[in-house]
Amino acid sequence: SNLVLSSSTGTSEIISASKFNVKADGQVTASNILANGGTIGGFTITGDKLSGGTDSDYVGLEPGVGIQLGDSTFADAKFSVTTAGALKSTSGTIGGFS
């Protein structure tokens, strides 16, 4: 569990520790990340939800509710799957049938 610090610019940076590494270019390697909020790759993290986009291109993953695409209101989403497995799609093709 070694911790290495660098102060080449006068400010300390965490460079590496057991199962955690931050490189000078900002790349982070970690074995486990816990977050209650923030953003990652354009997706918003809240206490129990991962989402991104606006209504027309919205993507949401919400425990206890399901997955939705196309609207931030689950019932109005063009595509959704509930946690019980109920699938809704406004159009599509399955096995060659429309």
PDB file of N, CA and C in Angstrom:
ATOM      1  N   SER A   1       0.838  -1.179   0.000  1.00  0.00           N
ATOM      2  CA  SER A   1       0.000   0.000   0.000  1.00  0.00           C
ATOM      3  C   SER A   1       0.886   1.247   0.000  1.00  0.00           C
ATOM      4  N   ASN A   2       1.754   1.376  -0.978  1.00  0.00           N
ATOM      5  CA  ASN A   2       2.636   2.526  -1.092  1.00  0.00           C
ATOM      6  C   ASN A   2       1.907   3.687  -1.748  1.00  0.00           C
ATOM      7  N   LEU A   3       2.208   4.886  -1.304  1.00  0.00           N
ATOM      8  CA  LEU A   3       1.652   6.098  -1.875  1.00  0.00           C
ATOM      9  C   LEU A   3       2.811   6.959  -2.339  1.00  0.00           C
ATOM     10  N   VAL A   4       2.790   7.364  -3.599  1.00  0.00           N
ATOM     11  CA  VAL A   4       3.862   8.167  -4.164  1.00  0.00           C
ATOM     12  C   VAL A   4       3.292   9.537  -4.511  1.00  0.00           C
ATOM     13  N   LEU A   5       3.957  10.590  -4.089  1.00  0.00           N
ATOM     14  CA  LEU A   5       3.540  11.953  -4.382  1.00  0.00           C
ATOM     15  C   LEU A   5       4.592  12.634  -5.235  1.00  0.00           C
ATOM     16  N   SER A   6       4.146  13.532  -6.099  1.00  0.00           N
ATOM     17  CA  SER A   6       5.072  14.288  -6.932  1.00  0.00           C
ATOM     18  C   SER A   6       4.756  15.766  -6.775  1.00  0.00           C
ATOM     19  N   SER A   7       5.767  16.580  -6.736  1.00  0.00           N
ATOM     20  CA  SER A   7       5.534  18.020  -6.623  1.00  0.00           C
ATOM     21  C   SER A   7       6.378  18.783  -7.628  1.00  0.00           C
ATOM     22  N   SER A   8       6.421  18.308  -8.860  1.00  0.00           N
ATOM     23  CA  SER A   8       7.258  18.924  -9.888  1.00  0.00           C
ATOM     24  C   SER A   8       6.798  20.348 -10.235  1.00  0.00           C
ATOM     25  N   THR A   9       5.543  20.644 -10.055  1.00  0.00           N
ATOM     26  CA  THR A   9       5.035  21.983 -10.357  1.00  0.00           C
ATOM     27  C   THR A   9       4.756  22.779  -9.097  1.00  0.00           C
ATOM     28  N   GLY A  10       5.169  22.272  -7.954  1.00  0.00           N
ATOM     29  CA  GLY A  10       4.913  22.958  -6.701  1.00  0.00           C
ATOM     30  C   GLY A  10       3.642  22.525  -6.010  1.00  0.00           C
ATOM     31  N   THR A  11       2.814  21.735  -6.709  1.00  0.00           N
ATOM     32  CA  THR A  11       1.608  21.196  -6.090  1.00  0.00           C
ATOM     33  C   THR A  11       1.724  19.686  -6.060  1.00  0.00           C
ATOM     34  N   SER A  12       1.201  19.072  -5.031  1.00  0.00           N
ATOM     35  CA  SER A  12       1.290  17.621  -4.900  1.00  0.00           C
ATOM     36  C   SER A  12       0.233  16.932  -5.744  1.00  0.00           C
ATOM     37  N   GLU A  13       0.611  15.842  -6.369  1.00  0.00           N
ATOM     38  CA  GLU A  13      -0.304  15.013  -7.135  1.00  0.00           C
ATOM     39  C   GLU A  13      -0.149  13.584  -6.661  1.00  0.00           C
ATOM     40  N   ILE A  14      -1.268  12.863  -6.575  1.00  0.00           N
ATOM     41  CA  ILE A  14      -1.174  11.435  -6.293  1.00  0.00           C
ATOM     42  C   ILE A  14      -0.776  10.766  -7.593  1.00  0.00           C
ATOM     43  N   ILE A  15       0.321  10.049  -7.604  1.00  0.00           N
ATOM     44  CA  ILE A  15       0.783   9.353  -8.806  1.00  0.00           C
ATOM     45  C   ILE A  15       0.355   7.889  -8.753  1.00  0.00           C
ATOM     46  N   SER A  16       0.604   7.218  -7.634  1.00  0.00           N
ATOM     47  CA  SER A  16       0.157   5.842  -7.545  1.00  0.00           C
ATOM     48  C   SER A  16       0.032   5.404  -6.099  1.00  0.00           C
ATOM     49  N   ALA A  17      -0.854   4.469  -5.895  1.00  0.00           N
ATOM     50  CA  ALA A  17      -1.071   3.818  -4.609  1.00  0.00           C
ATOM     51  C   ALA A  17      -1.565   2.414  -4.942  1.00  0.00           C
ATOM     52  N   SER A  18      -1.674   1.572  -3.952  1.00  0.00           N
ATOM     53  CA  SER A  18      -2.145   0.217  -4.185  1.00  0.00           C
ATOM     54  C   SER A  18      -3.501   0.248  -4.900  1.00  0.00           C
ATOM     55  N   LYS A  19      -3.599  -0.311  -6.083  1.00  0.00           N
ATOM     56  CA  LYS A  19      -4.814  -0.409  -6.898  1.00  0.00           C
ATOM     57  C   LYS A  19      -5.364   0.937  -7.350  1.00  0.00           C
ATOM     58  N   PHE A  20      -4.533   1.995  -7.351  1.00  0.00           N
ATOM     59  CA  PHE A  20      -4.965   3.312  -7.809  1.00  0.00           C
ATOM     60  C   PHE A  20      -3.787   4.013  -8.451  1.00  0.00           C
ATOM     61  N   ASN A  21      -4.015   4.581  -9.648  1.00  0.00           N
ATOM     62  CA  ASN A  21      -2.935   5.246 -10.351  1.00  0.00           C
ATOM     63  C   ASN A  21      -3.477   6.432 -11.118  1.00  0.00           C
ATOM     64  N   VAL A  22      -2.811   7.585 -10.977  1.00  0.00           N
ATOM     65  CA  VAL A  22      -3.140   8.773 -11.756  1.00  0.00           C
ATOM     66  C   VAL A  22      -1.893   9.165 -12.521  1.00  0.00           C
ATOM     67  N   LYS A  23      -2.002   9.181 -13.848  1.00  0.00           N
ATOM     68  CA  LYS A  23      -0.869   9.553 -14.684  1.00  0.00           C
ATOM     69  C   LYS A  23      -0.901  11.049 -14.960  1.00  0.00           C
ATOM     70  N   ALA A  24       0.222  11.600 -15.392  1.00  0.00           N
ATOM     71  CA  ALA A  24       0.343  13.030 -15.665  1.00  0.00           C
ATOM     72  C   ALA A  24      -0.656  13.511 -16.712  1.00  0.00           C
ATOM     73  N   ASP A  25      -1.057  12.630 -17.656  1.00  0.00           N
ATOM     74  CA  ASP A  25      -2.009  13.026 -18.689  1.00  0.00           C
ATOM     75  C   ASP A  25      -3.463  12.963 -18.220  1.00  0.00           C
ATOM     76  N   GLY A  26      -3.680  12.603 -16.934  1.00  0.00           N
ATOM     77  CA  GLY A  26      -5.026  12.546 -16.372  1.00  0.00           C
ATOM     78  C   GLY A  26      -5.668  11.175 -16.406  1.00  0.00           C
ATOM     79  N   GLN A  27      -5.017  10.194 -17.006  1.00  0.00           N
ATOM     80  CA  GLN A  27      -5.567   8.841 -17.048  1.00  0.00           C
ATOM     81  C   GLN A  27      -5.590   8.263 -15.638  1.00  0.00           C
ATOM     82  N   VAL A  28      -6.735   7.704 -15.243  1.00  0.00           N
ATOM     83  CA  VAL A  28      -6.900   7.118 -13.913  1.00  0.00           C
ATOM     84  C   VAL A  28      -7.176   5.630 -14.053  1.00  0.00           C
ATOM     85  N   THR A  29      -6.464   4.838 -13.280  1.00  0.00           N
ATOM     86  CA  THR A  29      -6.720   3.408 -13.188  1.00  0.00           C
ATOM     87  C   THR A  29      -7.076   3.114 -11.740  1.00  0.00           C
ATOM     88  N   ALA A  30      -8.188   2.437 -11.524  1.00  0.00           N
ATOM     89  CA  ALA A  30      -8.623   2.119 -10.164  1.00  0.00           C
ATOM     90  C   ALA A  30      -9.368   0.789 -10.185  1.00  0.00           C
ATOM     91  N   SER A  31      -9.342   0.094  -9.072  1.00  0.00           N
ATOM     92  CA  SER A  31     -10.024  -1.193  -9.014  1.00  0.00           C
ATOM     93  C   SER A  31     -11.481  -1.048  -8.596  1.00  0.00           C
ATOM     94  N   ASN A  32     -11.852   0.080  -7.984  1.00  0.00           N
ATOM     95  CA  ASN A  32     -13.215   0.278  -7.512  1.00  0.00           C
ATOM     96  C   ASN A  32     -13.464   1.774  -7.374  1.00  0.00           C
ATOM     97  N   ILE A  33     -14.519   2.277  -7.989  1.00  0.00           N
ATOM     98  CA  ILE A  33     -14.851   3.694  -7.894  1.00  0.00           C
ATOM     99  C   ILE A  33     -16.235   3.820  -7.279  1.00  0.00           C
ATOM    100  N   LEU A  34     -16.352   4.622  -6.263  1.00  0.00           N
ATOM    101  CA  LEU A  34     -17.636   4.885  -5.614  1.00  0.00           C
ATOM    102  C   LEU A  34     -17.953   6.360  -5.796  1.00  0.00           C
ATOM    103  N   ALA A  35     -19.147   6.674  -6.313  1.00  0.00           N
ATOM    104  CA  ALA A  35     -19.533   8.067  -6.522  1.00  0.00           C
ATOM    105  C   ALA A  35     -21.020   8.231  -6.257  1.00  0.00           C
ATOM    106  N   ASN A  36     -21.374   9.286  -5.570  1.00  0.00           N
ATOM    107  CA  ASN A  36     -22.779   9.606  -5.326  1.00  0.00           C
ATOM    108  C   ASN A  36     -23.260  10.730  -6.226  1.00  0.00           C
ATOM    109  N   GLY A  37     -22.369  11.265  -7.040  1.00  0.00           N
ATOM    110  CA  GLY A  37     -22.741  12.343  -7.932  1.00  0.00           C
ATOM    111  C   GLY A  37     -21.603  12.704  -8.850  1.00  0.00           C
ATOM    112  N   GLY A  38     -21.909  13.535  -9.839  1.00  0.00           N
ATOM    113  CA  GLY A  38     -20.905  14.000 -10.778  1.00  0.00           C
ATOM    114  C   GLY A  38     -21.238  13.585 -12.185  1.00  0.00           C
ATOM    115  N   THR A  39     -20.217  13.610 -13.050  1.00  0.00           N
ATOM    116  CA  THR A  39     -20.393  13.199 -14.435  1.00  0.00           C
ATOM    117  C   THR A  39     -19.227  12.319 -14.851  1.00  0.00           C
ATOM    118  N   ILE A  40     -19.488  11.446 -15.809  1.00  0.00           N
ATOM    119  CA  ILE A  40     -18.451  10.605 -16.384  1.00  0.00           C
ATOM    120  C   ILE A  40     -18.822  10.368 -17.847  1.00  0.00           C
ATOM    121  N   GLY A  41     -17.942  10.750 -18.746  1.00  0.00           N
ATOM    122  CA  GLY A  41     -18.179  10.568 -20.176  1.00  0.00           C
ATOM    123  C   GLY A  41     -19.474  11.193 -20.667  1.00  0.00           C
ATOM    124  N   GLY A  42     -19.900  12.292 -20.083  1.00  0.00           N
ATOM    125  CA  GLY A  42     -21.139  12.954 -20.499  1.00  0.00           C
ATOM    126  C   GLY A  42     -22.380  12.437 -19.802  1.00  0.00           C
ATOM    127  N   PHE A  43     -22.253  11.390 -19.007  1.00  0.00           N
ATOM    128  CA  PHE A  43     -23.389  10.870 -18.257  1.00  0.00           C
ATOM    129  C   PHE A  43     -23.398  11.484 -16.863  1.00  0.00           C
ATOM    130  N   THR A  44     -24.586  11.771 -16.350  1.00  0.00           N
ATOM    131  CA  THR A  44     -24.758  12.332 -15.016  1.00  0.00           C
ATOM    132  C   THR A  44     -24.972  11.192 -14.031  1.00  0.00           C
ATOM    133  N   ILE A  45     -24.240  11.253 -12.919  1.00  0.00           N
ATOM    134  CA  ILE A  45     -24.379  10.265 -11.852  1.00  0.00           C
ATOM    135  C   ILE A  45     -25.107  10.936 -10.701  1.00  0.00           C
ATOM    136  N   THR A  46     -26.202  10.341 -10.260  1.00  0.00           N
ATOM    137  CA  THR A  46     -26.866  10.779  -9.038  1.00  0.00           C
ATOM    138  C   THR A  46     -26.825   9.606  -8.079  1.00  0.00           C
ATOM    139  N   GLY A  47     -27.401   9.750  -6.918  1.00  0.00           N
ATOM    140  CA  GLY A  47     -27.345   8.712  -5.906  1.00  0.00           C
ATOM    141  C   GLY A  47     -27.770   7.335  -6.369  1.00  0.00           C
ATOM    142  N   ASP A  48     -28.743   7.269  -7.302  1.00  0.00           N
ATOM    143  CA  ASP A  48     -29.233   5.962  -7.742  1.00  0.00           C
ATOM    144  C   ASP A  48     -29.561   5.911  -9.228  1.00  0.00           C
ATOM    145  N   LYS A  49     -28.902   6.755 -10.024  1.00  0.00           N
ATOM    146  CA  LYS A  49     -29.269   6.831 -11.439  1.00  0.00           C
ATOM    147  C   LYS A  49     -28.067   7.250 -12.281  1.00  0.00           C
ATOM    148  N   LEU A  50     -28.009   6.727 -13.512  1.00  0.00           N
ATOM    149  CA  LEU A  50     -27.012   7.123 -14.502  1.00  0.00           C
ATOM    150  C   LEU A  50     -27.796   7.561 -15.733  1.00  0.00           C
ATOM    151  N   SER A  51     -27.584   8.800 -16.183  1.00  0.00           N
ATOM    152  CA  SER A  51     -28.369   9.293 -17.307  1.00  0.00           C
ATOM    153  C   SER A  51     -27.564  10.277 -18.140  1.00  0.00           C
ATOM    154  N   GLY A  52     -28.032  10.497 -19.352  1.00  0.00           N
ATOM    155  CA  GLY A  52     -27.379  11.454 -20.230  1.00  0.00           C
ATOM    156  C   GLY A  52     -28.298  11.894 -21.344  1.00  0.00           C
ATOM    157  N   GLY A  53     -28.005  13.043 -21.916  1.00  0.00           N
ATOM    158  CA  GLY A  53     -28.772  13.552 -23.035  1.00  0.00           C
ATOM    159  C   GLY A  53     -29.939  14.413 -22.615  1.00  0.00           C
ATOM    160  N   THR A  54     -30.628  14.947 -23.631  1.00  0.00           N
ATOM    161  CA  THR A  54     -31.853  15.703 -23.405  1.00  0.00           C
ATOM    162  C   THR A  54     -33.022  14.793 -23.743  1.00  0.00           C
ATOM    163  N   ASP A  55     -34.242  15.295 -23.691  1.00  0.00           N
ATOM    164  CA  ASP A  55     -35.405  14.423 -23.901  1.00  0.00           C
ATOM    165  C   ASP A  55     -35.329  13.585 -25.170  1.00  0.00           C
ATOM    166  N   SER A  56     -34.992  14.179 -26.318  1.00  0.00           N
ATOM    167  CA  SER A  56     -35.038  13.424 -27.573  1.00  0.00           C
ATOM    168  C   SER A  56     -33.938  12.371 -27.693  1.00  0.00           C
ATOM    169  N   ASP A  57     -32.795  12.578 -26.999  1.00  0.00           N
ATOM    170  CA  ASP A  57     -31.719  11.582 -27.064  1.00  0.00           C
ATOM    171  C   ASP A  57     -31.333  11.081 -25.668  1.00  0.00           C
ATOM    172  N   TYR A  58     -32.289  11.112 -24.752  1.00  0.00           N
ATOM    173  CA  TYR A  58     -32.062  10.726 -23.356  1.00  0.00           C
ATOM    174  C   TYR A  58     -31.794   9.233 -23.216  1.00  0.00           C
ATOM    175  N   VAL A  59     -30.851   8.886 -22.342  1.00  0.00           N
ATOM    176  CA  VAL A  59     -30.561   7.505 -21.966  1.00  0.00           C
ATOM    177  C   VAL A  59     -30.559   7.474 -20.442  1.00  0.00           C
ATOM    178  N   GLY A  60     -31.311   6.570 -19.853  1.00  0.00           N
ATOM    179  CA  GLY A  60     -31.356   6.485 -18.406  1.00  0.00           C
ATOM    180  C   GLY A  60     -31.316   5.057 -17.904  1.00  0.00           C
ATOM    181  N   LEU A  61     -30.553   4.842 -16.834  1.00  0.00           N
ATOM    182  CA  LEU A  61     -30.481   3.554 -16.142  1.00  0.00           C
ATOM    183  C   LEU A  61     -30.826   3.840 -14.689  1.00  0.00           C
ATOM    184  N   GLU A  62     -31.956   3.313 -14.224  1.00  0.00           N
ATOM    185  CA  GLU A  62     -32.401   3.622 -12.875  1.00  0.00           C
ATOM    186  C   GLU A  62     -32.827   2.353 -12.138  1.00  0.00           C
ATOM    187  N   PRO A  63     -32.068   1.953 -11.099  1.00  0.00           N
ATOM    188  CA  PRO A  63     -32.434   0.774 -10.326  1.00  0.00           C
ATOM    189  C   PRO A  63     -33.856   0.883  -9.786  1.00  0.00           C
ATOM    190  N   GLY A  64     -34.590  -0.202  -9.844  1.00  0.00           N
ATOM    191  CA  GLY A  64     -35.965  -0.227  -9.367  1.00  0.00           C
ATOM    192  C   GLY A  64     -36.967   0.256 -10.402  1.00  0.00           C
ATOM    193  N   VAL A  65     -36.487   0.851 -11.490  1.00  0.00           N
ATOM    194  CA  VAL A  65     -37.359   1.350 -12.558  1.00  0.00           C
ATOM    195  C   VAL A  65     -37.033   0.619 -13.853  1.00  0.00           C
ATOM    196  N   GLY A  66     -35.837   0.833 -14.392  1.00  0.00           N
ATOM    197  CA  GLY A  66     -35.435   0.150 -15.620  1.00  0.00           C
ATOM    198  C   GLY A  66     -34.511   0.981 -16.473  1.00  0.00           C
ATOM    199  N   ILE A  67     -34.545   0.697 -17.774  1.00  0.00           N
ATOM    200  CA  ILE A  67     -33.719   1.362 -18.779  1.00  0.00           C
ATOM    201  C   ILE A  67     -34.663   2.092 -19.729  1.00  0.00           C
ATOM    202  N   GLN A  68     -34.319   3.328 -20.086  1.00  0.00           N
ATOM    203  CA  GLN A  68     -35.165   4.060 -21.021  1.00  0.00           C
ATOM    204  C   GLN A  68     -34.323   4.843 -22.012  1.00  0.00           C
ATOM    205  N   LEU A  69     -34.864   5.010 -23.220  1.00  0.00           N
ATOM    206  CA  LEU A  69     -34.223   5.779 -24.285  1.00  0.00           C
ATOM    207  C   LEU A  69     -35.254   6.683 -24.931  1.00  0.00           C
ATOM    208  N   GLY A  70     -34.870   7.923 -25.223  1.00  0.00           N
ATOM    209  CA  GLY A  70     -35.709   8.803 -26.020  1.00  0.00           C
ATOM    210  C   GLY A  70     -36.576   9.778 -25.251  1.00  0.00           C
ATOM    211  N   ASP A  71     -36.664   9.699 -23.941  1.00  0.00           N
ATOM    212  CA  ASP A  71     -37.407  10.668 -23.137  1.00  0.00           C
ATOM    213  C   ASP A  71     -36.994  10.525 -21.684  1.00  0.00           C
ATOM    214  N   SER A  72     -36.899  11.658 -20.988  1.00  0.00           N
ATOM    215  CA  SER A  72     -36.476  11.604 -19.581  1.00  0.00           C
ATOM    216  C   SER A  72     -37.589  11.143 -18.653  1.00  0.00           C
ATOM    217  N   THR A  73     -38.831  11.085 -19.136  1.00  0.00           N
ATOM    218  CA  THR A  73     -39.946  10.526 -18.368  1.00  0.00           C
ATOM    219  C   THR A  73     -40.126   9.076 -18.808  1.00  0.00           C
ATOM    220  N   PHE A  74     -39.982   8.139 -17.874  1.00  0.00           N
ATOM    221  CA  PHE A  74     -39.982   6.713 -18.215  1.00  0.00           C
ATOM    222  C   PHE A  74     -41.199   6.321 -19.053  1.00  0.00           C
ATOM    223  N   ALA A  75     -42.389   6.734 -18.654  1.00  0.00           N
ATOM    224  CA  ALA A  75     -43.615   6.351 -19.364  1.00  0.00           C
ATOM    225  C   ALA A  75     -43.666   6.888 -20.791  1.00  0.00           C
ATOM    226  N   ASP A  76     -42.972   7.997 -21.057  1.00  0.00           N
ATOM    227  CA  ASP A  76     -42.996   8.610 -22.380  1.00  0.00           C
ATOM    228  C   ASP A  76     -41.847   8.157 -23.287  1.00  0.00           C
ATOM    229  N   ALA A  77     -40.917   7.370 -22.770  1.00  0.00           N
ATOM    230  CA  ALA A  77     -39.754   6.931 -23.547  1.00  0.00           C
ATOM    231  C   ALA A  77     -40.190   6.034 -24.706  1.00  0.00           C
ATOM    232  N   LYS A  78     -39.561   6.228 -25.861  1.00  0.00           N
ATOM    233  CA  LYS A  78     -39.889   5.422 -27.046  1.00  0.00           C
ATOM    234  C   LYS A  78     -39.433   3.973 -26.887  1.00  0.00           C
ATOM    235  N   PHE A  79     -38.387   3.761 -26.083  1.00  0.00           N
ATOM    236  CA  PHE A  79     -37.881   2.418 -25.797  1.00  0.00           C
ATOM    237  C   PHE A  79     -37.633   2.330 -24.306  1.00  0.00           C
ATOM    238  N   SER A  80     -38.132   1.254 -23.695  1.00  0.00           N
ATOM    239  CA  SER A  80     -37.869   1.053 -22.272  1.00  0.00           C
ATOM    240  C   SER A  80     -37.969  -0.426 -21.927  1.00  0.00           C
ATOM    241  N   VAL A  81     -37.273  -0.774 -20.858  1.00  0.00           N
ATOM    242  CA  VAL A  81     -37.362  -2.113 -20.288  1.00  0.00           C
ATOM    243  C   VAL A  81     -37.470  -1.916 -18.788  1.00  0.00           C
ATOM    244  N   THR A  82     -38.535  -2.448 -18.185  1.00  0.00           N
ATOM    245  CA  THR A  82     -38.694  -2.328 -16.742  1.00  0.00           C
ATOM    246  C   THR A  82     -37.803  -3.347 -16.046  1.00  0.00           C
ATOM    247  N   THR A  83     -37.633  -3.185 -14.748  1.00  0.00           N
ATOM    248  CA  THR A  83     -36.842  -4.154 -13.995  1.00  0.00           C
ATOM    249  C   THR A  83     -37.517  -5.524 -13.973  1.00  0.00           C
ATOM    250  N   ALA A  84     -38.815  -5.580 -14.265  1.00  0.00           N
ATOM    251  CA  ALA A  84     -39.527  -6.855 -14.357  1.00  0.00           C
ATOM    252  C   ALA A  84     -39.355  -7.496 -15.730  1.00  0.00           C
ATOM    253  N   GLY A  85     -38.728  -6.765 -16.675  1.00  0.00           N
ATOM    254  CA  GLY A  85     -38.471  -7.317 -18.001  1.00  0.00           C
ATOM    255  C   GLY A  85     -39.483  -6.935 -19.058  1.00  0.00           C
ATOM    256  N   ALA A  86     -40.445  -6.057 -18.732  1.00  0.00           N
ATOM    257  CA  ALA A  86     -41.421  -5.629 -19.727  1.00  0.00           C
ATOM    258  C   ALA A  86     -40.744  -4.678 -20.713  1.00  0.00           C
ATOM    259  N   LEU A  87     -40.803  -5.019 -21.990  1.00  0.00           N
ATOM    260  CA  LEU A  87     -40.151  -4.264 -23.055  1.00  0.00           C
ATOM    261  C   LEU A  87     -41.181  -3.431 -23.800  1.00  0.00           C
ATOM    262  N   LYS A  88     -40.849  -2.153 -24.045  1.00  0.00           N
ATOM    263  CA  LYS A  88     -41.679  -1.291 -24.883  1.00  0.00           C
ATOM    264  C   LYS A  88     -40.801  -0.720 -25.983  1.00  0.00           C
ATOM    265  N   SER A  89     -41.265  -0.835 -27.215  1.00  0.00           N
ATOM    266  CA  SER A  89     -40.578  -0.235 -28.350  1.00  0.00           C
ATOM    267  C   SER A  89     -41.646   0.260 -29.311  1.00  0.00           C
ATOM    268  N   THR A  90     -41.485   1.455 -29.836  1.00  0.00           N
ATOM    269  CA  THR A  90     -42.514   2.003 -30.729  1.00  0.00           C
ATOM    270  C   THR A  90     -42.422   1.431 -32.141  1.00  0.00           C
ATOM    271  N   SER A  91     -41.266   0.844 -32.516  1.00  0.00           N
ATOM    272  CA  SER A  91     -41.122   0.181 -33.807  1.00  0.00           C
ATOM    273  C   SER A  91     -39.884  -0.689 -33.765  1.00  0.00           C
ATOM    274  N   GLY A  92     -39.724  -1.552 -34.771  1.00  0.00           N
ATOM    275  CA  GLY A  92     -38.540  -2.375 -34.818  1.00  0.00           C
ATOM    276  C   GLY A  92     -38.720  -3.613 -35.662  1.00  0.00           C
ATOM    277  N   THR A  93     -37.690  -4.440 -35.685  1.00  0.00           N
ATOM    278  CA  THR A  93     -37.705  -5.693 -36.428  1.00  0.00           C
ATOM    279  C   THR A  93     -37.188  -6.797 -35.510  1.00  0.00           C
ATOM    280  N   ILE A  94     -37.930  -7.905 -35.473  1.00  0.00           N
ATOM    281  CA  ILE A  94     -37.506  -9.077 -34.695  1.00  0.00           C
ATOM    282  C   ILE A  94     -37.572 -10.277 -35.616  1.00  0.00           C
ATOM    283  N   GLY A  95     -36.459 -10.956 -35.779  1.00  0.00           N
ATOM    284  CA  GLY A  95     -36.406 -12.156 -36.611  1.00  0.00           C
ATOM    285  C   GLY A  95     -36.856 -11.910 -38.045  1.00  0.00           C
ATOM    286  N   GLY A  96     -36.617 -10.715 -38.576  1.00  0.00           N
ATOM    287  CA  GLY A  96     -37.005 -10.401 -39.943  1.00  0.00           C
ATOM    288  C   GLY A  96     -38.434  -9.868 -40.085  1.00  0.00           C
ATOM    289  N   PHE A  97     -39.203  -9.845 -38.988  1.00  0.00           N
ATOM    290  CA  PHE A  97     -40.559  -9.328 -39.022  1.00  0.00           C
ATOM    291  C   PHE A  97     -40.573  -7.913 -38.462  1.00  0.00           C
ATOM    292  N   SER A  98     -41.359  -7.036 -39.114  1.00  0.00           N
ATOM    293  CA  SER A  98     -41.479  -5.652 -38.651  1.00  0.00           C
ATOM    294  C   SER A  98     -42.711  -5.496 -37.794  1.00  0.00           C
TER     295      SER A  98
END
